[in-house]
Coordinates of C-alpha atoms in Angstrom, one line a residue:
M1 CA 118.0 100.5 51.7
R2 CA 120.6 100.4 54.4
A3 CA 121.9 96.8 53.4
P4 CA 122.7 97.8 49.8
S5 CA 124.5 100.9 51.1
L6 CA 126.5 98.8 53.4
R7 CA 127.3 96.4 50.6
H8 CA 128.5 99.3 48.4
A9 CA 130.6 100.7 51.2
L10 CA 132.2 97.3 51.8
A11 CA 132.9 97.0 48.1
R12 CA 134.5 100.4 47.9
A13 CA 136.6 99.6 51.0
A14 CA 137.7 96.3 49.4
A15 CA 138.6 98.0 46.2
A16 CA 140.6 100.6 48.0
A17 CA 142.4 97.9 50.0
A18 CA 143.2 96.0 46.8
A19 CA 144.5 99.1 45.2
L20 CA 146.7 99.8 48.2
L21 CA 148.0 96.2 48.1
L22 CA 148.7 96.5 44.4
S23 CA 150.6 99.7 44.9
L24 CA 152.8 97.9 47.5
T25 CA 153.6 94.8 45.4
V26 CA 153.9 96.1 41.8
P27 CA 156.4 98.7 40.7
S28 CA 155.2 102.0 39.4
P29 CA 154.2 102.2 35.7
T30 CA 157.4 104.2 35.1
A31 CA 159.5 101.3 36.5
R32 CA 157.6 98.7 34.5
A33 CA 158.0 100.7 31.3
A34 CA 161.7 101.1 31.9
S35 CA 162.4 97.4 32.5
G36 CA 164.1 95.9 29.5
P37 CA 167.5 94.6 28.2
D38 CA 169.3 97.8 29.3
S39 CA 167.0 99.0 32.1
L40 CA 168.3 99.8 35.5
V41 CA 165.1 98.3 37.0
V42 CA 164.9 94.5 36.6
R43 CA 162.5 91.9 37.9
T44 CA 163.8 88.9 39.8
D45 CA 161.7 86.0 41.1
R46 CA 161.7 87.6 44.5
G47 CA 161.1 91.2 43.5
W48 CA 162.3 94.2 41.5
V49 CA 165.8 95.6 41.8
R50 CA 167.3 98.9 40.7
G51 CA 170.9 99.0 39.7
A52 CA 173.3 101.7 38.6
A53 CA 174.8 102.7 35.2
V54 CA 178.5 102.6 34.7
H55 CA 180.6 104.8 32.5
D56 CA 181.0 102.3 29.6
G57 CA 177.2 101.9 29.2
G58 CA 177.0 98.8 31.3
R59 CA 175.0 98.2 34.5
V60 CA 175.9 97.1 38.0
F61 CA 173.4 95.5 40.4
Q62 CA 174.8 94.9 43.9
G63 CA 173.6 93.3 47.1
I64 CA 170.8 91.1 45.5
P65 CA 169.7 88.4 48.0
F66 CA 169.9 84.9 46.7
A67 CA 169.0 83.1 50.0
A68 CA 167.5 83.9 53.3
P69 CA 169.8 85.3 56.1
P70 CA 171.5 82.3 57.6
T71 CA 171.0 83.6 61.1
G72 CA 169.4 82.3 64.4
A73 CA 167.9 78.9 63.8
L74 CA 169.2 79.0 60.2
R75 CA 172.8 79.1 61.3
W76 CA 174.5 75.9 60.1
R77 CA 171.6 74.8 57.9
P78 CA 171.3 74.6 54.1
P79 CA 170.4 77.9 52.5
R80 CA 166.6 78.7 52.3
S81 CA 164.8 80.8 49.8
A82 CA 165.1 84.6 50.2
A83 CA 161.9 86.4 51.2
R84 CA 159.9 88.3 48.5
W85 CA 159.9 92.1 48.7
S86 CA 157.4 94.5 47.4
A87 CA 158.9 97.9 46.6
V88 CA 161.7 98.2 44.1
R89 CA 164.9 97.2 46.0
D90 CA 167.9 99.5 45.8
A91 CA 170.8 97.5 44.4
T92 CA 173.4 100.2 44.0
E93 CA 175.6 99.3 47.1
P94 CA 177.3 96.0 48.0
A95 CA 176.1 94.0 50.9
H96 CA 178.3 93.2 53.9
P97 CA 180.9 90.5 53.5
C98 CA 180.3 87.3 55.3
P99 CA 181.8 87.2 58.9
Q100 CA 185.6 87.3 58.9
L101 CA 188.5 89.0 60.6
P102 CA 190.2 91.9 58.8
L103 CA 193.6 91.0 57.2
T104 CA 195.2 94.2 58.4
L105 CA 198.6 92.6 59.1
L106 CA 201.0 95.1 57.4
P107 CA 203.2 97.3 59.5
D108 CA 201.2 100.3 58.6
G109 CA 197.9 98.6 59.4
G110 CA 197.0 97.9 55.8
P111 CA 195.5 94.7 54.5
V112 CA 197.7 92.0 53.0
L113 CA 195.2 91.5 50.1
P114 CA 193.6 94.3 48.0
G115 CA 189.9 93.6 48.6
E116 CA 187.8 95.9 50.7
S117 CA 186.6 93.0 52.8
N118 CA 190.2 92.3 53.8
R119 CA 190.5 95.9 55.2
T120 CA 187.2 95.9 57.0
G121 CA 186.4 92.4 58.0
S122 CA 182.7 91.7 59.0
T123 CA 180.6 90.4 61.8
V124 CA 177.3 90.4 59.8
E125 CA 175.8 87.0 59.2
D126 CA 173.1 88.3 56.9
C127 CA 175.5 88.1 54.0
L128 CA 174.1 85.8 51.2
Y129 CA 174.0 88.3 48.4
L130 CA 175.4 88.5 44.9
N131 CA 176.4 91.2 42.4
V132 CA 175.7 91.4 38.6
H133 CA 177.8 93.4 36.2
T134 CA 176.4 93.6 32.7
P135 CA 178.0 95.1 29.5
A136 CA 176.5 97.7 27.2
R137 CA 174.1 95.8 24.9
T138 CA 174.9 95.7 21.2
S139 CA 172.3 93.1 20.3
G140 CA 169.4 91.3 21.7
R141 CA 171.3 88.0 22.0
P142 CA 171.7 86.6 25.5
L143 CA 175.3 86.8 26.8
P144 CA 177.5 84.2 28.6
V145 CA 177.5 84.5 32.4
L146 CA 180.6 84.0 34.5
V147 CA 179.8 83.1 38.0
W148 CA 182.9 84.0 40.1
L149 CA 183.8 82.5 43.5
H150 CA 186.2 84.6 45.4
G151 CA 189.3 83.2 47.1
G152 CA 190.6 83.6 50.6
A153 CA 191.0 80.1 52.1
N154 CA 187.2 79.8 52.6
A155 CA 187.7 82.2 55.5
Y156 CA 188.1 85.6 53.9
G157 CA 186.9 87.7 51.0
A158 CA 183.7 88.8 49.3
G159 CA 182.1 88.9 45.9
S160 CA 182.1 92.7 46.0
D161 CA 186.0 92.7 46.0
Y162 CA 185.9 92.0 42.3
D163 CA 185.2 94.6 39.6
G164 CA 183.7 92.8 36.6
A165 CA 184.1 95.8 34.2
A166 CA 187.0 94.4 32.1
L167 CA 185.3 91.1 31.4
A168 CA 181.9 92.7 30.9
S169 CA 183.4 94.9 28.3
R170 CA 184.2 91.7 26.4
G171 CA 180.5 90.8 26.3
V172 CA 180.2 88.7 29.5
V173 CA 177.7 89.1 32.3
V174 CA 179.8 88.8 35.5
L175 CA 178.2 87.6 38.7
T176 CA 180.1 87.6 42.0
V177 CA 179.0 85.7 45.0
N178 CA 179.2 85.9 48.8
Y179 CA 179.1 82.5 50.6
R180 CA 179.5 81.5 54.3
L181 CA 183.1 81.4 55.4
G182 CA 185.1 79.8 58.2
A183 CA 183.3 78.0 60.9
L184 CA 179.9 79.4 59.8
G185 CA 180.5 77.9 56.3
F186 CA 182.3 74.7 57.0
L187 CA 181.8 73.5 60.6
A188 CA 180.9 69.8 60.9
H189 CA 179.8 68.4 64.2
P190 CA 178.0 65.2 65.2
A191 CA 175.1 67.1 66.7
L192 CA 174.7 69.1 63.5
S193 CA 174.9 65.9 61.5
A194 CA 172.2 64.3 63.7
E195 CA 169.7 66.9 62.9
S196 CA 170.4 66.8 59.1
A197 CA 168.5 64.8 56.6
D198 CA 171.9 63.8 55.1
H199 CA 173.2 62.7 58.6
A200 CA 176.1 64.9 57.8
S201 CA 177.2 68.5 58.3
G202 CA 179.6 71.1 57.0
D203 CA 179.8 72.3 53.4
Y204 CA 177.3 75.1 53.9
G205 CA 179.5 77.4 51.9
L206 CA 179.4 75.0 48.9
M207 CA 175.6 74.8 49.3
D208 CA 175.5 78.6 49.2
Q209 CA 177.4 78.7 46.0
Q210 CA 175.0 76.2 44.4
A211 CA 172.1 78.3 45.7
A212 CA 173.6 81.2 43.7
L213 CA 173.8 79.0 40.6
H214 CA 170.1 78.1 41.0
W215 CA 169.4 81.8 41.3
V216 CA 171.2 82.3 38.0
R217 CA 169.1 79.6 36.3
R218 CA 165.9 81.3 37.4
N219 CA 166.8 85.0 36.9
I220 CA 169.8 85.7 34.7
G221 CA 167.7 86.0 31.6
A222 CA 166.2 89.2 33.0
F223 CA 169.7 90.7 33.1
G224 CA 170.5 89.7 29.5
G225 CA 172.4 86.5 30.4
D226 CA 172.2 83.1 28.7
G227 CA 171.3 80.5 31.3
N228 CA 172.8 77.8 28.9
R229 CA 176.2 79.4 28.9
V230 CA 177.3 79.6 32.5
P231 CA 181.0 79.1 33.3
L232 CA 181.7 78.7 37.0
G233 CA 185.1 80.0 38.1
G234 CA 187.3 81.1 40.9
Q235 CA 190.8 81.7 42.2
A236 CA 192.5 79.9 45.1
A237 CA 189.8 78.6 47.4
G238 CA 187.2 79.7 44.8
S239 CA 189.1 77.5 42.3
A240 CA 189.2 74.5 44.6
D241 CA 185.5 75.0 45.3
T242 CA 184.9 75.0 41.5
C243 CA 186.8 71.8 41.4
L244 CA 184.5 70.3 44.0
H245 CA 181.4 71.4 42.2
I246 CA 182.7 69.4 39.2
A247 CA 182.5 66.4 41.5
S248 CA 179.2 67.3 43.1
P249 CA 176.1 65.5 42.0
T250 CA 173.9 68.4 43.2
A251 CA 175.7 70.8 40.8
K252 CA 174.7 68.8 37.7
D253 CA 173.6 71.1 34.8
L254 CA 174.1 74.2 36.9
F255 CA 177.2 75.3 35.0
H256 CA 178.6 74.5 31.5
R257 CA 182.3 75.4 31.7
A258 CA 184.8 75.8 34.5
I259 CA 187.7 78.1 35.3
Q260 CA 190.2 77.1 37.9
Q261 CA 192.9 79.6 38.9
S262 CA 195.5 78.4 41.4
G263 CA 193.4 75.9 43.3
S264 CA 192.8 72.2 42.7
C265 CA 191.0 69.5 44.7
A266 CA 191.5 66.2 42.9
A267 CA 195.3 65.8 42.9
D268 CA 197.9 65.2 45.6
G269 CA 199.1 68.6 47.0
G270 CA 195.8 70.3 46.2
L271 CA 193.1 71.4 48.6
T272 CA 191.5 68.0 49.0
P273 CA 188.4 67.8 51.3
L274 CA 188.4 66.2 54.7
T275 CA 186.4 63.1 55.5
L276 CA 183.2 63.7 57.5
D277 CA 184.7 61.9 60.5
A278 CA 187.8 64.1 60.4
A279 CA 185.7 67.2 60.0
E280 CA 183.5 66.3 62.9
R281 CA 186.5 65.7 65.2
K282 CA 187.7 69.1 64.2
G283 CA 184.2 70.5 64.9
I284 CA 184.2 68.9 68.4
D285 CA 187.5 70.6 69.2
F286 CA 186.1 73.9 67.9
A287 CA 182.9 73.6 69.9
T288 CA 185.0 73.0 73.0
L289 CA 186.9 76.2 72.4
V290 CA 183.7 78.2 72.3
G291 CA 182.2 76.5 75.4
C292 CA 179.8 74.0 73.8
T293 CA 181.0 70.8 75.3
D294 CA 177.7 69.0 76.0
P295 CA 176.8 66.8 73.0
T296 CA 173.1 66.9 73.9
T297 CA 172.9 70.7 73.8
A298 CA 175.7 71.4 71.3
T299 CA 173.5 72.7 68.5
A300 CA 171.6 75.1 70.6
C301 CA 174.7 76.3 72.3
L302 CA 176.6 76.8 69.0
R303 CA 173.7 78.9 67.6
T304 CA 174.0 81.3 70.6
V305 CA 177.7 81.8 70.4
P306 CA 178.5 85.4 69.3
V307 CA 179.8 85.7 65.8
T308 CA 182.9 87.4 67.1
E309 CA 183.9 84.2 68.9
L310 CA 183.2 82.1 65.8
I311 CA 185.7 84.0 63.6
R312 CA 188.6 84.1 65.9
P313 CA 191.7 82.1 65.0
I314 CA 191.6 78.5 66.1
G315 CA 195.2 77.4 65.7
T316 CA 198.2 77.6 63.3
G317 CA 199.1 76.1 60.0
A318 CA 196.8 73.6 58.4
S319 CA 194.8 73.1 61.6
S320 CA 193.6 76.7 61.4
L321 CA 192.0 76.2 57.9
W322 CA 188.4 75.4 57.2
S323 CA 187.6 73.2 54.3
P324 CA 184.7 71.2 52.9
N325 CA 184.2 67.5 53.7
T326 CA 182.9 64.5 51.9
G327 CA 179.8 63.8 54.0
P328 CA 176.8 66.0 52.9
R329 CA 174.8 65.3 49.8
V330 CA 176.5 68.1 48.0
L331 CA 179.8 66.2 48.1
P332 CA 179.2 62.5 48.9
R333 CA 182.6 61.2 47.7
P334 CA 186.2 62.5 47.3
P335 CA 186.8 64.1 43.9
H336 CA 189.4 61.5 42.8
E337 CA 186.8 58.8 43.5
A338 CA 184.2 60.7 41.6
W339 CA 186.5 61.0 38.6
A340 CA 187.5 57.3 38.8
E341 CA 183.9 56.3 38.8
G342 CA 182.9 58.8 36.1
R343 CA 180.5 60.6 38.4
V344 CA 181.5 64.1 37.5
N345 CA 180.2 67.1 35.7
A346 CA 182.8 67.0 33.0
V347 CA 182.8 70.4 31.2
P348 CA 185.4 72.3 29.2
T349 CA 187.9 73.8 31.6
L350 CA 190.4 76.6 31.6
S351 CA 192.9 75.9 34.3
G352 CA 196.3 77.1 35.5
S353 CA 198.6 78.7 38.0
T354 CA 201.1 81.5 38.4
H355 CA 204.9 80.9 38.0
D356 CA 205.9 82.0 41.5
E357 CA 202.8 81.2 43.6
Y358 CA 204.4 80.7 46.9
R359 CA 206.5 83.8 47.0
Y360 CA 203.5 85.7 48.3
F361 CA 203.3 83.4 51.3
T362 CA 207.0 83.5 51.9
A363 CA 207.0 87.3 51.8
L364 CA 204.0 87.4 54.2
Y365 CA 204.9 84.6 56.7
V366 CA 208.7 84.7 56.6
D367 CA 209.6 88.3 55.9
L368 CA 206.7 90.3 57.3
L369 CA 205.4 88.1 60.1
G370 CA 208.3 85.8 60.7
G371 CA 211.1 88.2 61.5
G372 CA 213.2 88.2 58.4
P373 CA 214.7 86.2 55.6
L374 CA 215.6 82.5 55.8
T375 CA 219.3 81.5 56.0
P376 CA 220.5 78.2 54.5
A377 CA 220.3 76.6 57.9
S378 CA 216.8 77.9 58.7
Y379 CA 215.6 76.9 55.3
A380 CA 216.9 73.4 55.8
A381 CA 215.3 73.3 59.3
L382 CA 211.9 74.5 57.9
I383 CA 212.0 71.9 55.1
Q384 CA 212.8 69.2 57.7
L385 CA 209.9 70.3 59.9
Q386 CA 207.4 70.4 57.0
H387 CA 208.5 67.3 55.0
G388 CA 209.8 64.9 57.6
N389 CA 211.3 61.7 56.1
R390 CA 211.3 63.3 52.7
A391 CA 213.2 66.4 53.7
A392 CA 216.5 65.2 52.4
A393 CA 215.1 64.5 48.9
V394 CA 213.4 67.9 48.9
L395 CA 216.6 69.6 49.8
D396 CA 218.5 67.6 47.1
T397 CA 215.9 68.7 44.5
Y398 CA 215.8 72.3 45.8
P399 CA 219.2 73.1 47.2
A400 CA 219.5 76.7 48.5
S401 CA 222.7 77.2 46.5
A402 CA 220.6 76.8 43.2
Y403 CA 218.5 79.9 44.0
P404 CA 219.4 83.5 44.5
S405 CA 218.3 83.2 48.1
P406 CA 216.9 80.6 50.6
N407 CA 213.6 82.5 50.5
L408 CA 213.3 81.8 46.8
A409 CA 214.3 78.1 47.2
Y410 CA 211.6 77.7 49.8
S411 CA 209.1 79.5 47.6
A412 CA 209.9 77.2 44.7
V413 CA 209.1 74.2 46.9
G414 CA 205.7 75.5 47.9
T415 CA 204.9 76.7 44.3
D416 CA 205.6 73.3 42.8
Q417 CA 204.1 71.1 45.5
R418 CA 200.9 73.0 46.2
F419 CA 200.0 74.8 43.0
A420 CA 201.9 74.1 39.8
C421 CA 202.0 70.3 39.8
P422 CA 198.4 69.9 41.2
A423 CA 197.1 72.2 38.5
R424 CA 198.9 70.2 35.8
A425 CA 197.6 67.0 37.3
D426 CA 194.0 68.3 37.2
S427 CA 194.5 69.2 33.6
R428 CA 195.7 65.7 32.8
L429 CA 192.8 64.1 34.7
Y430 CA 190.1 66.4 33.2
G431 CA 191.5 66.2 29.6
N432 CA 190.4 62.5 29.3
R433 CA 186.7 63.6 29.4
A434 CA 186.4 67.2 28.2
P435 CA 188.5 69.9 26.5
V436 CA 191.1 71.6 28.8
Y437 CA 193.1 74.7 28.2
S438 CA 196.0 75.0 30.6
Y439 CA 198.0 78.2 31.4
E440 CA 200.8 79.6 33.4
F441 CA 200.7 83.3 34.3
H442 CA 204.4 84.5 34.3
D443 CA 204.8 88.3 34.6
P444 CA 208.0 88.7 36.7
Q445 CA 207.0 92.4 37.3
A446 CA 203.4 91.9 38.3
P447 CA 202.2 94.7 40.7
P448 CA 202.8 93.4 44.3
F449 CA 200.1 93.3 47.0
I450 CA 202.5 93.6 49.9
P451 CA 206.0 95.0 50.5
A452 CA 208.6 92.2 50.3
P453 CA 212.1 93.4 51.1
H454 CA 213.7 89.9 51.0
T455 CA 211.5 88.1 48.4
L456 CA 211.2 89.2 44.8
Q457 CA 207.5 88.6 44.2
G458 CA 207.5 87.8 40.5
A459 CA 204.2 86.2 39.4
F460 CA 203.0 85.5 42.9
H461 CA 199.8 83.9 44.1
A462 CA 196.7 85.9 42.9
S463 CA 198.9 88.3 40.8
E464 CA 196.9 87.5 37.7
L465 CA 193.7 88.8 39.2
A466 CA 194.7 92.5 38.5
Y467 CA 194.8 91.6 34.8
L468 CA 191.3 90.3 34.8
F469 CA 189.5 92.4 37.5
P470 CA 190.6 96.1 37.7
M471 CA 192.1 97.0 41.1
D472 CA 192.6 100.4 42.4
A473 CA 194.6 99.1 45.4
V474 CA 197.6 98.0 43.4
P475 CA 200.0 100.0 41.2
P476 CA 198.7 100.7 37.7
L477 CA 199.6 98.3 34.9
T478 CA 202.3 99.3 32.4
P479 CA 201.4 99.5 28.7
A480 CA 202.9 96.0 28.2
Q481 CA 200.9 94.7 31.1
R482 CA 197.7 96.3 29.8
R483 CA 198.3 94.5 26.5
L484 CA 198.6 91.2 28.4
S485 CA 195.5 92.1 30.4
A486 CA 193.6 92.7 27.1
T487 CA 194.8 89.3 25.8
M488 CA 193.8 87.5 29.0
T489 CA 190.3 89.1 29.2
A490 CA 189.8 88.2 25.5
Y491 CA 190.8 84.6 26.2
W492 CA 188.6 84.3 29.3
A493 CA 185.6 85.9 27.6
R494 CA 185.9 83.8 24.5
F495 CA 186.1 80.7 26.7
A496 CA 183.0 81.8 28.7
A497 CA 181.1 82.1 25.4
T498 CA 182.2 79.0 23.5
G499 CA 184.3 76.7 25.8
D500 CA 187.4 77.5 23.7
P501 CA 189.6 80.5 24.4
N502 CA 190.8 80.8 20.8
S503 CA 189.7 83.6 18.4
P504 CA 191.2 85.1 15.3
R505 CA 192.5 88.1 17.3
T506 CA 194.6 86.2 19.8
E507 CA 197.6 83.9 19.7
P508 CA 196.6 80.3 19.3
W509 CA 196.1 78.4 22.6
P510 CA 196.5 74.6 22.1
R511 CA 194.1 72.3 23.8
Y512 CA 195.9 70.4 26.6
T513 CA 196.7 66.8 26.1
A514 CA 198.8 64.6 28.4
D515 CA 200.8 63.4 25.4
E516 CA 201.8 66.8 24.2
D517 CA 201.8 68.5 27.7
R518 CA 201.6 72.0 26.2
I519 CA 200.7 74.8 28.6
Q520 CA 200.0 78.4 27.4
V521 CA 202.5 80.9 29.0
L522 CA 201.1 84.4 29.6
T523 CA 203.8 87.0 29.8
P524 CA 203.9 90.7 28.7
D525 CA 206.4 90.0 26.0
R526 CA 205.3 86.5 24.8
V527 CA 202.1 84.5 24.8
G528 CA 202.4 80.9 23.6
P529 CA 202.8 77.3 24.6
T530 CA 205.6 75.6 26.4
T531 CA 206.4 71.9 27.0
R532 CA 208.9 72.7 29.8
F533 CA 206.4 73.3 32.6
A534 CA 206.7 69.8 34.2
A535 CA 210.5 70.0 34.2
D536 CA 210.6 73.6 35.4
H537 CA 208.4 72.7 38.4
H538 CA 209.8 69.2 39.2
C539 CA 206.4 67.6 38.7
A540 CA 208.0 64.1 38.3
F541 CA 209.4 64.6 41.9
W542 CA 206.0 65.6 43.4
Q543 CA 203.8 63.3 41.4
P544 CA 205.9 60.4 40.0
S545 CA 204.3 58.2 37.3
P546 CA 202.0 56.3 37.3
G547 CA 200.7 58.5 40.1
P548 CA 198.4 57.7 43.0
R549 CA 194.9 56.5 42.4
G550 CA 195.7 55.6 38.8
A551 CA 195.7 59.1 37.6
E552 CA 198.0 59.6 34.6
R553 CA 200.9 62.0 35.4

């Protein structure tokens, strides 16, 4: 009789163990019952998450891991799957930003951009998390999903800097993403390339962004999103990265529309990627700076360098910037070649710039950090330094005497060369294969981010963001500006849903064509198309017809 007793005891123990295991891996009955289209508890493919309700009836889920922590041996490797978790995971607070220095450069110690990450910085490498902002549900139909890539020169910023409430109130699920930045996101080095299946390195930040898009495909339905209506968008570097995903074979079918705000990658003057060879040379120089000079031990050495060393400044000007390269499988060829060969993810695109983009940089680098305003002589000297043999032609096109100040003349050069004309060139290129809707944001009284005693900011770089994503860190919008904000969020949401920003309740926005060259102007007192954009921004000077690489200008 002792054997059956032992068997019964073992059976009871096994049952108890199974019950314990079940209690650890399955949410409570209350959590399961609550899960649904409006529930604060949602099941993802890695585990359950609990978000928070917001005042308008929507929900916010923050700090959801979409990839494993890229730490230790996973530093400078493609993103791996996040681990599963058992208990319901709290998703009511944002995760840490990816490692970056704080941008507290103002005289009072404040940040030069309004995001919280710009105030705090970060040294936390465990940072691959995303945030989901959902609207109050009015029907059971799945909603379009805007995946937003933050700006910040691929070196600063975080998804949690962006409040998706205004766009969510228009019936869009808004998802914001962290991705690896700076050297951790974009370092290429021959030793890293040698250990890669691609025989290339860098572009880890782009791979992170695509990992987030894969997460959307697997999970967004549980949050009420429509996995077949996913626009990918961003501003500045986030816009340029969106441009790169259009040219990326590994992004095929991961998004269905694109939004590019003040950042292009396919046109002259835009943020074009480096070649792998150039990126590896830059990586060797960086490795030398952090003490990893031996090629045979470079990877092991780099993976032991403290993160505080990896985020320190590495130079000035363009040499200090980190950018993608055309080596890894995620970006095997330059965007202009991908377009010429037809190897692109051509989708409807909403694209544009702000009227006075470069005034922000003039205010920051000339006024605040450079010791004061430009004079006619120092303006000419700066143009000579930056434009070399073409300086005389630049000064003839942008004479200081034609502007209220040399600062504004210099700002016009940077705006037109780096933002306005590349954005227009992208629209002309894209429009041959898919619908394009082009805009210019032009509020001359947009709330400023920084004090600018010598440079009237106007519609400066990133000024349109306050009209799409509510910001507590800038002065409140006026009634006229709030009306413009309502128009813009209506356009953006309609585009997210249909690929066309037009609706019966907004001013008509014509589809962009190279022949008509109509660009929608967004101002507080007028919304409508103009055909003067190219002339206003001297695009014939910067990108004369027929244009390089056969692109129509």
